[in-house]
Short mmCIF file of C-alpha atoms in Angstrom, two decimals:
data_model
loop_
_atom_site.label_atom_id
_atom_site.label_comp_id
_atom_site.label_asym_id
_atom_site.label_seq_id
_atom_site.Cartn_x
_atom_site.Cartn_y
_atom_site.Cartn_z
CA MET K 16 -11.73 24.00 6.95
CA PRO K 17 -8.16 25.18 7.68
CA TRP K 18 -6.81 25.06 11.11
CA PRO K 19 -4.57 27.92 11.96
CA GLY K 20 -1.23 26.92 13.60
CA VAL K 21 -1.64 23.30 12.42
CA THR K 22 1.01 21.92 10.08
CA VAL K 23 0.76 18.64 8.28
CA THR K 24 4.00 17.04 7.83
CA LEU K 25 4.38 13.94 5.43
CA ASP K 26 7.19 11.44 6.16
CA GLU K 27 7.70 7.98 4.52
CA CYS K 28 8.48 5.24 6.95
CA LEU K 29 7.78 1.40 7.19
CA SER K 30 4.27 0.31 8.40
CA SER K 31 5.91 -1.24 11.51
CA GLN K 32 7.70 2.04 12.30
CA ALA K 33 4.46 4.10 11.81
CA VAL K 34 2.49 1.71 14.11
CA GLN K 35 5.18 2.09 16.79
CA ALA K 36 5.27 5.74 16.50
CA LEU K 37 1.45 6.00 16.95
CA ARG K 38 1.69 3.77 20.05
CA GLU K 39 4.36 6.08 21.43
CA ALA K 40 2.36 9.22 20.46
CA ARG K 41 5.06 10.40 18.14
CA LEU K 42 2.61 10.47 15.16
CA ASP K 43 -1.10 11.53 15.20
CA ALA K 44 -2.13 9.61 12.10
CA ALA K 45 -0.61 7.18 9.53
CA LEU K 46 -1.54 5.89 6.19
CA LEU K 47 -0.72 2.16 5.88
CA ARG K 48 -0.86 -0.67 3.35
CA ALA K 49 -0.39 -3.19 6.07
CA GLU K 50 -3.38 -4.92 7.84
CA ILE K 51 -2.56 -4.32 11.51
CA PRO K 52 -4.22 -6.28 14.20
CA GLU K 53 -7.00 -4.57 16.26
CA GLU K 54 -5.52 -3.08 19.27
CA ALA K 55 -7.35 -1.34 22.05
CA GLY K 56 -5.25 1.88 21.62
CA LEU K 57 -5.53 2.14 17.75
CA ALA K 58 -8.35 3.12 15.50
CA VAL K 59 -8.02 1.88 12.00
CA HIS K 60 -10.16 3.08 8.96
CA ARG K 61 -10.17 1.12 5.85
CA LEU K 62 -10.12 3.79 3.17
CA LEU K 63 -10.02 1.83 -0.14
CA ASP K 64 -9.15 -1.52 -1.74
CA GLU K 65 -6.99 -0.68 -4.76
CA ALA K 66 -6.35 -2.95 -7.69
CA MET K 67 -2.75 -4.00 -8.18
CA VAL K 68 -0.73 -4.08 -11.47
CA VAL K 69 2.58 -5.69 -12.37
CA ALA K 70 5.65 -3.54 -12.72
CA VAL K 71 7.95 -5.07 -15.14
CA PRO K 72 11.37 -4.04 -16.61
CA ALA K 73 10.77 -2.02 -19.84
CA THR K 74 12.68 -4.60 -21.67
CA HIS K 75 10.59 -7.60 -20.37
CA PRO K 76 8.74 -9.56 -23.12
CA LEU K 77 5.36 -9.01 -21.36
CA ALA K 78 5.93 -5.25 -21.37
CA ALA K 79 4.48 -4.95 -24.81
CA GLY K 80 0.85 -4.43 -25.28
CA ASP K 81 -1.96 -3.02 -23.21
CA ALA K 82 -4.17 -5.93 -22.96
CA PRO K 83 -4.80 -7.29 -19.35
CA ARG K 84 -2.95 -10.53 -18.64
CA PRO K 85 -3.51 -13.42 -16.28
CA LEU K 86 -1.16 -13.38 -13.34
CA THR K 87 0.04 -16.89 -14.40
CA ASP K 88 1.77 -15.14 -17.36
CA PHE K 89 4.34 -14.02 -14.61
CA ALA K 90 4.73 -17.50 -12.92
CA ALA K 91 8.22 -17.89 -14.28
CA ALA K 92 9.36 -14.43 -13.35
CA ARG K 93 11.34 -13.47 -10.26
CA PHE K 94 9.20 -11.23 -7.91
CA ILE K 95 10.68 -8.50 -5.90
CA ALA K 96 9.90 -9.37 -2.25
CA PHE K 97 8.62 -6.84 0.15
CA ALA K 98 10.18 -6.88 3.61
CA ARG K 99 7.48 -8.86 5.55
CA VAL K 100 8.65 -7.97 8.98
CA GLU K 101 8.74 -4.32 8.33
CA GLY K 102 5.55 -3.93 6.08
CA PRO K 103 3.62 -7.08 5.73
CA GLY K 104 0.81 -5.63 3.60
CA MET K 105 2.51 -5.76 0.29
CA PHE K 106 4.37 -9.04 1.00
CA ASP K 107 1.11 -10.74 1.94
CA ALA K 108 -0.85 -9.31 -1.06
CA THR K 109 1.84 -10.58 -3.53
CA LEU K 110 2.07 -14.04 -1.98
CA SER K 111 -1.73 -14.47 -1.66
CA ALA K 112 -2.34 -13.33 -5.18
CA CYS K 113 0.20 -15.67 -6.65
CA LEU K 114 -0.99 -18.62 -4.58
CA LYS K 115 -4.58 -17.88 -5.67
CA ALA K 116 -3.50 -17.83 -9.26
CA GLY K 117 -2.01 -21.31 -8.74
CA PHE K 118 1.63 -20.79 -8.48
CA THR K 119 4.25 -20.06 -5.69
CA PRO K 120 6.22 -16.93 -6.58
CA GLN K 121 10.01 -16.98 -6.99
CA LEU K 122 11.08 -14.40 -4.61
CA GLY K 123 14.27 -12.44 -5.56
CA GLN K 124 15.62 -9.11 -4.07
CA GLU K 125 13.88 -7.73 -1.07
CA ALA K 126 12.70 -4.05 -0.98
CA PRO K 127 11.67 -2.29 2.13
CA ARG K 128 9.49 0.24 0.29
CA ILE K 129 7.44 0.25 -2.85
CA THR K 130 9.48 2.95 -4.35
CA SER K 131 12.58 0.81 -3.75
CA ALA K 132 10.85 -2.09 -5.45
CA LEU K 133 10.35 0.08 -8.55
CA GLY K 134 14.09 0.80 -8.65
CA LEU K 135 14.86 -2.97 -8.56
CA VAL K 136 12.38 -3.53 -11.34
CA ALA K 137 14.00 -0.70 -13.43
CA ALA K 138 17.37 -2.30 -13.01
CA GLY K 139 15.96 -5.60 -14.42
CA LEU K 140 16.03 -7.61 -11.23
CA GLY K 141 12.50 -8.76 -11.25
CA VAL K 142 8.88 -7.84 -11.41
CA ALA K 143 6.62 -6.45 -8.55
CA LEU K 144 2.93 -6.41 -7.81
CA VAL K 145 2.09 -2.89 -6.79
CA PRO K 146 -0.88 -0.60 -6.21
CA ASP K 147 -2.38 0.65 -9.54
CA SER K 148 -1.75 4.37 -8.35
CA LEU K 149 1.87 3.85 -8.84
CA ARG K 150 1.50 3.99 -12.64
CA ARG K 151 1.58 7.71 -12.12
CA VAL K 152 5.13 7.45 -11.09
CA GLN K 153 7.25 7.99 -14.20
CA MET K 154 10.38 5.90 -13.91
CA ASP K 155 12.65 5.07 -16.69
CA GLY K 156 12.94 1.40 -17.17
CA VAL K 157 9.58 0.46 -15.74
CA ALA K 158 6.47 -0.76 -17.68
CA TRP K 159 3.13 -1.60 -16.33
CA CYS K 160 0.98 -4.66 -17.01
CA ALA K 161 -2.67 -4.74 -16.09
CA LEU K 162 -4.03 -7.93 -14.82
CA ALA K 163 -7.08 -9.76 -15.90
CA ALA K 164 -10.25 -9.14 -13.87
CA ALA K 165 -10.25 -12.66 -12.56
CA ASP K 166 -6.68 -12.45 -11.34
CA ARG K 167 -6.59 -8.73 -10.21
CA PRO K 168 -5.55 -8.70 -6.57
CA THR K 169 -6.16 -5.68 -4.38
CA VAL K 170 -4.30 -4.03 -1.49
CA SER K 171 -5.95 -1.94 1.16
CA LEU K 172 -5.08 1.57 2.29
CA ARG K 173 -5.92 2.48 5.80
CA LEU K 174 -5.73 5.48 8.14
CA ALA K 175 -4.65 4.66 11.56
CA THR K 176 -4.80 7.00 14.76
CA ARG K 177 -4.69 6.51 18.45
CA ARG K 178 -8.24 5.99 19.74
CA GLU K 179 -7.68 8.58 22.42
CA ALA K 180 -6.26 11.09 20.11
CA GLY K 181 -9.00 13.61 20.53
CA SER K 182 -7.55 16.91 19.50
CA PRO K 183 -9.91 19.02 17.31
CA ALA K 184 -7.30 19.36 14.63
CA LEU K 185 -6.93 15.51 14.36
CA ARG K 186 -10.59 15.04 14.50
CA ASN K 187 -10.99 17.49 11.55
CA PHE K 188 -8.16 15.66 9.74
CA VAL K 189 -9.72 12.14 10.12
CA ALA K 190 -13.14 13.57 9.07
CA LEU K 191 -11.59 15.23 6.08
CA VAL K 192 -9.87 11.97 4.97
CA ARG K 193 -12.95 10.06 5.38
CA ARG K 194 -14.95 12.54 3.38
CA CYS K 195 -12.22 12.31 0.59
CA PHE K 196 -12.86 8.51 0.45
CA ALA K 197 -16.71 8.89 0.87
CA MET K 198 -16.88 7.08 4.21
CA PRO K 199 -19.12 8.10 7.17
CA ASP K 200 -17.72 8.89 10.55
CA GLU K 201 -17.81 5.98 12.98
CA PRO K 202 -18.70 6.33 16.62
CA GLY K 203 -15.81 5.96 18.86
CA SER K 204 -13.24 7.08 16.36
CA PRO K 205 -11.35 10.33 16.67
CA ALA K 206 -13.65 11.84 13.85
CA GLY K 207 -16.81 10.37 15.26
CA THR K 208 -16.33 11.50 18.97
#
């Protein structure tokens, strides 16, 4: 249901900046890839766990073919590192997936955002593990490699709000997002109060 007088404004920022803006009441809600610690003042709703793929330069030898590959095929590649201090979700997901596959990734250039990482991949500076939904981004110079089921890591998408944020518009927004992801409302959350 629409809310007259309510405007949804989208802004890209780092997870650490979004969490700080929530704490300071400069944001009502934030979509995050980072796993944030439970805090008394924040409500965090896990929306989905999304499979990851490897973004590679279009000229990379592994860019050819559509067959899913084991992550170990990329063990010799230089990985674009995500800035852990500013957004630990993607950094941790990359490191964890590589270690689970049996190798320590060679970290190269650091990117503050996923979109920046894709630009570095297109420039031939390395490969990056990214959420599968980024395949929809058409960027010259980037190819996508699916991972074999046994090696396919996931990264979570979360909705965070202030617990005390109880405006009807925000409650409606949280309920709408949860419905979009087929999640029931939780007691004590802005949508469940």
